[in-house]
CSV table of C-alpha atoms in Angstrom, one decimal:
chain,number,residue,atom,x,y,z
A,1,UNK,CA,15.2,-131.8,38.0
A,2,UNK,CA,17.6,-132.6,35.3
A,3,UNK,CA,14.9,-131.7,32.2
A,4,UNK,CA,14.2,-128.4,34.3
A,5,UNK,CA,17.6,-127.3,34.6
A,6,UNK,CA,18.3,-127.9,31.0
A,7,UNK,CA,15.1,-125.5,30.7
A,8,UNK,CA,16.3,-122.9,32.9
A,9,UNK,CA,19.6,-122.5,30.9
A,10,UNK,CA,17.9,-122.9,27.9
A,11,UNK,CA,15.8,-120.1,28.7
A,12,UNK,CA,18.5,-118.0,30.6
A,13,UNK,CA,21.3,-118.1,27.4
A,14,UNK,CA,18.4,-115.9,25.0
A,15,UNK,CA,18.2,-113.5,27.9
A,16,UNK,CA,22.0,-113.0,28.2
A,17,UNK,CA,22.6,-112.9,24.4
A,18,UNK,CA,19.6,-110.5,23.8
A,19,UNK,CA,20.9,-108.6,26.6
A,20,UNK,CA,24.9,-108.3,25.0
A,21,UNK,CA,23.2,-107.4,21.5
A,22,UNK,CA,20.8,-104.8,23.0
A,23,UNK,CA,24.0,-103.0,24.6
A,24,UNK,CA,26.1,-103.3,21.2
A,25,UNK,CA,23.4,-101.9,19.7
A,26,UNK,CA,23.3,-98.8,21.9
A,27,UNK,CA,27.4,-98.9,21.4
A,28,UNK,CA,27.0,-98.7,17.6
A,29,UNK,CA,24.5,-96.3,17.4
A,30,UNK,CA,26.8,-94.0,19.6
A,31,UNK,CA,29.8,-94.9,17.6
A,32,UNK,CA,27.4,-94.1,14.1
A,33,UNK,CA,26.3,-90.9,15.4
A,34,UNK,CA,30.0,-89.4,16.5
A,35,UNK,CA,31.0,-90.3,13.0
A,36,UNK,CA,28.1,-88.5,11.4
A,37,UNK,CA,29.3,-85.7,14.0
A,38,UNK,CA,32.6,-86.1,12.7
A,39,UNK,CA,31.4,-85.9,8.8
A,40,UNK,CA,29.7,-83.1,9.4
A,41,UNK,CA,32.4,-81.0,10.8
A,42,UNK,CA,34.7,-82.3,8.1
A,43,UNK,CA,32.2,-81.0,5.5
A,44,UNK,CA,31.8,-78.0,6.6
A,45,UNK,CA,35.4,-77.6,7.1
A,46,UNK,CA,35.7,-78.5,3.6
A,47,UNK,CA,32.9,-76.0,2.6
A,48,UNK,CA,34.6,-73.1,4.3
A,49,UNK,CA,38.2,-73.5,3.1
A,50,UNK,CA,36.1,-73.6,-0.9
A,51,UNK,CA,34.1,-70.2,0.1
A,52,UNK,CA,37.8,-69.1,1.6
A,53,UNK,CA,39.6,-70.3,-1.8
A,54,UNK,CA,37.1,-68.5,-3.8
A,55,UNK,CA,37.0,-65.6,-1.8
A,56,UNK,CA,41.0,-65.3,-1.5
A,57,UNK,CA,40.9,-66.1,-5.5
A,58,UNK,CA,38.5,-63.1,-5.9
A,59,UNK,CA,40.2,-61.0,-4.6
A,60,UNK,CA,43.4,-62.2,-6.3
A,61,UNK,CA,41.9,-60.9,-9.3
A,62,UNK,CA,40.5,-57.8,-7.9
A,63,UNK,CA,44.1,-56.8,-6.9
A,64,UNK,CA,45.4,-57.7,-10.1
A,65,UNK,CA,47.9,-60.4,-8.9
A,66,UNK,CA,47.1,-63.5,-11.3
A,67,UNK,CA,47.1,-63.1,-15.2
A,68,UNK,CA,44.1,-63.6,-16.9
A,69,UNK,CA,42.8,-64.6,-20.0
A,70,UNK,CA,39.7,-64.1,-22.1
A,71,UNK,CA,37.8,-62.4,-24.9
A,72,UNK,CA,39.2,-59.0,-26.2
A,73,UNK,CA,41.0,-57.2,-28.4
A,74,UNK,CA,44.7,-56.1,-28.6
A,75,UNK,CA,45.6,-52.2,-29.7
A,76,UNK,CA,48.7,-52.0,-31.4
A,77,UNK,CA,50.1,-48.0,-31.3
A,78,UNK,CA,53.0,-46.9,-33.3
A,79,UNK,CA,54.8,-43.4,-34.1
A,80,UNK,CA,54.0,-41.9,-37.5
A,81,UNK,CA,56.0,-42.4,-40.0
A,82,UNK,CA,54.7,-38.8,-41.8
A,83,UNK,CA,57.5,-36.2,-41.9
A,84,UNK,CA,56.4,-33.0,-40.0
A,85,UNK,CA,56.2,-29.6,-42.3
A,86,UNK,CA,57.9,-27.0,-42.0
A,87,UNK,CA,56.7,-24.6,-38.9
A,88,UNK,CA,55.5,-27.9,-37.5
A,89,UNK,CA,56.0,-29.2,-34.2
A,90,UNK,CA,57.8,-33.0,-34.7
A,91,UNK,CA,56.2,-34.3,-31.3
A,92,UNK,CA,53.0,-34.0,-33.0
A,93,UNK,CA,53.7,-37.0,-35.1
A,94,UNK,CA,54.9,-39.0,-31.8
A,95,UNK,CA,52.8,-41.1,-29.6
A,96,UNK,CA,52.8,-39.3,-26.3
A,97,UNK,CA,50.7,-40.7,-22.6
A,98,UNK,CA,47.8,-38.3,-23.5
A,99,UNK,CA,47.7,-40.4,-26.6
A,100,UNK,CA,47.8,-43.6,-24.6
A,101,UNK,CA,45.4,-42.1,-21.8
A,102,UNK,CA,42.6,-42.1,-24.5
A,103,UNK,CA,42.4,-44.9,-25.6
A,104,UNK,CA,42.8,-46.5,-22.0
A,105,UNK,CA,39.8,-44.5,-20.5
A,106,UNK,CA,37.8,-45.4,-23.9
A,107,UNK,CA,38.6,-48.7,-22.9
A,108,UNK,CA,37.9,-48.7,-19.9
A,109,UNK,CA,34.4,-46.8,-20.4
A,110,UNK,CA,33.4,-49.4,-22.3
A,111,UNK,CA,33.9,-51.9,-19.4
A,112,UNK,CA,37.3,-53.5,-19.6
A,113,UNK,CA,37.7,-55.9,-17.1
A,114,UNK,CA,41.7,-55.8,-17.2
A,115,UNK,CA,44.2,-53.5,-19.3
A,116,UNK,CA,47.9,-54.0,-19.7
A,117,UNK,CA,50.1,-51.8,-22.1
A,118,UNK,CA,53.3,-53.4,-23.6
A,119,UNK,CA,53.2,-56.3,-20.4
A,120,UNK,CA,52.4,-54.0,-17.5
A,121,UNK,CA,49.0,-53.9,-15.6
A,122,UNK,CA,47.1,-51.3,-15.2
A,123,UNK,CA,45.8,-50.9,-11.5
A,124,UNK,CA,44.3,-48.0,-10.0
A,125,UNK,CA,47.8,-46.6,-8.5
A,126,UNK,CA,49.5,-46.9,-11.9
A,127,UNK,CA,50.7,-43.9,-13.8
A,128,UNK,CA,50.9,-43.2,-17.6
A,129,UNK,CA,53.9,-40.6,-18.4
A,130,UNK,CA,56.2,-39.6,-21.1
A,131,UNK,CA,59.7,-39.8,-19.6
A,132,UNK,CA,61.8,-38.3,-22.7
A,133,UNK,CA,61.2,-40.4,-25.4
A,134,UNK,CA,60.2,-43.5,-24.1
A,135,UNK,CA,56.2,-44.2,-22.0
A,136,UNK,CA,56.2,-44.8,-18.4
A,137,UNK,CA,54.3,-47.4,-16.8
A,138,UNK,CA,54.4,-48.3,-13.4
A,139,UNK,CA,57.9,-46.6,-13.6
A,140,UNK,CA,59.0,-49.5,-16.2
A,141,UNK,CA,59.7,-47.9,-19.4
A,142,UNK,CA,59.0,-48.6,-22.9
A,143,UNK,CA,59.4,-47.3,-26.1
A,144,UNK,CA,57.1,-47.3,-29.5
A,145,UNK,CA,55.4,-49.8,-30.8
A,146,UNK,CA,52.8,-50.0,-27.5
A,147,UNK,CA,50.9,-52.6,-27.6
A,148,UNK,CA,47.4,-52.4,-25.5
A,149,UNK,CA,45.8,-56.0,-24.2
A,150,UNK,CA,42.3,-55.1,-23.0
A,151,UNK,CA,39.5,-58.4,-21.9
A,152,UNK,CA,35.6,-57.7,-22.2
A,153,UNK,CA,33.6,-57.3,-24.6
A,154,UNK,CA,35.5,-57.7,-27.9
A,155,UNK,CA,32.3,-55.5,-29.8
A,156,UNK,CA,31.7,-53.2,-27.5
A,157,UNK,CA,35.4,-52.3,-26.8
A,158,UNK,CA,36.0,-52.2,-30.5
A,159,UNK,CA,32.9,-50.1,-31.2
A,160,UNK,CA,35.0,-47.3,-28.2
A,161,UNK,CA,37.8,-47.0,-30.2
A,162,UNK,CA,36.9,-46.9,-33.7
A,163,UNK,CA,33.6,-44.8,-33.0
A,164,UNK,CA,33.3,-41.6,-35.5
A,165,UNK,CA,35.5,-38.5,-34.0
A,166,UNK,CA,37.1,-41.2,-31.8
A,167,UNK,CA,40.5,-41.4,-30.9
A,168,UNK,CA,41.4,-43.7,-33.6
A,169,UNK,CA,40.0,-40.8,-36.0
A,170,UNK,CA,41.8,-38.4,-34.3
A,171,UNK,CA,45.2,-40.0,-33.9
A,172,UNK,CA,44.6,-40.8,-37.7
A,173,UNK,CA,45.1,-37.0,-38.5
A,174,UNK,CA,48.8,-37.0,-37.5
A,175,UNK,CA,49.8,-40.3,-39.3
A,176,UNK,CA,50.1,-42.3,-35.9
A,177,UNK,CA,49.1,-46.2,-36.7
A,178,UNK,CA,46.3,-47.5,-34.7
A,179,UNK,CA,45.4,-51.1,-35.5
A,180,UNK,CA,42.7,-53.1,-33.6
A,181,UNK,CA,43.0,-56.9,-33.0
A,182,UNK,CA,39.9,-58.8,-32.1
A,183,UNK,CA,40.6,-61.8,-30.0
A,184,UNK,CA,38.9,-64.5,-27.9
A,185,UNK,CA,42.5,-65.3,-26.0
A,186,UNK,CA,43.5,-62.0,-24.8
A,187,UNK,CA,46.7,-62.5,-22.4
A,188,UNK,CA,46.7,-60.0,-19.7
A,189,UNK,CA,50.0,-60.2,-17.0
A,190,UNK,CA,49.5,-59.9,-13.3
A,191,UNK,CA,50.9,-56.6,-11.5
A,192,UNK,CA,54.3,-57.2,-9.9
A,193,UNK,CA,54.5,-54.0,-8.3
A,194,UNK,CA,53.9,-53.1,-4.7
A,195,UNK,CA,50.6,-52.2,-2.7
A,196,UNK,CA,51.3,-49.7,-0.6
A,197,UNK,CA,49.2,-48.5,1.7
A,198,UNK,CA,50.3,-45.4,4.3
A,199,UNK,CA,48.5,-43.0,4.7
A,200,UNK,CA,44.7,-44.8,4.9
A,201,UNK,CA,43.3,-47.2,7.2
A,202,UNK,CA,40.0,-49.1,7.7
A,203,UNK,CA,37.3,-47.2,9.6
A,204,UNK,CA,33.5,-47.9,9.9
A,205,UNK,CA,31.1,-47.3,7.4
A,206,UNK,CA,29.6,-43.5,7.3
């Protein structure tokens, strides 16, 4: 009786133990798959607020709002030093914001990615106008020397202004200096003016 009870025990203990380890086993697998749940989630949380970073930086830029550096070249502008002639008109032989205008849409033809003129970005809403003798720019106003910063292609943008019968030829008749500046660190300055928008709203496509 003794030797079979010892048996019995023996033989009942496994059972138990195999029993305990066969439902801890269930409990960890349960507990490993909520954290691979949980992991999951987290990474691709994590992956949305990167594509919402990027997205928000992207359009950071597209709106103009951070400065940005890069490859390009720097247009220095200044009034001519030439004395005008007799009969002449003296404004000839001053930089005016047709002047500037040029050489901005040259630029810009030639695929400038960002523009500023003397530390004031160039968005679609800013204006270019003479306001006696000094340049308007995004109603901040500067006098001669201008200084253009332009990023892109530094070749390609130099090639748009001093093409032949380009504006640098042109403003070359009337004494005005024009001096082109290849760089590879072109500093262009975010906009600090305001976005207004009124009038317009957001519709569906047509």
């Amino acid at each position: 009786m003794q030797a079979r009870q010892i048996k019995d025990t023996a033989s009942t203990v496994p059972k138990q133990r195999i029993e305990e380890l066969s439902v801890r086993l269930v409990q960890l697998e349960e507990e490993r798959n909520s954290l691979k749940n949980q992991l999951q989630m987290i990474e691709k949380d994590s992956a949305a607020q990167s594509a919402a970073k990027e997205i928000t930086e992207e359009l950071k830029i597209r709106a103009c709002l951070v400065p940005l550096e890069g490859p390009g070249l720097i247009v220095k502008m200044d009034d001519s030093t030439k004395e005008a002639k007799t009969g002449e008109n003296p404004n000839l032989y001053l930089i005016h914001d047709d002047d500037i205008l040029r050489v901005i849409n040259e630029l810009r033809a030639a695929g400038a990615e960002a523009i500023s003129i003397n530390n004031q970005r160039l968005v679609d809403t800013s204006e270019i106008r003479c306001a006696g003798p000094t340049l308007s720019v995004n109603n901040v106003r500067s006098s001669a020397p201008y200084e253009i910063h332009a990023i892109g292609d530094r070749k390609t943008l130099e090639n748009a202004i001093k093409m032949r019968g380009g504006v640098a030829e042109t403003l070359k008749v009337w004494g005005i200096h024009l001096e082109v500046e290849v760089s590879n660190t072109v500093y262009v300055p975010p906009y600090k003016g305001a976005h207004n928008h009124i009038f317009g709203h957001v519709v569906e496509e047509r």
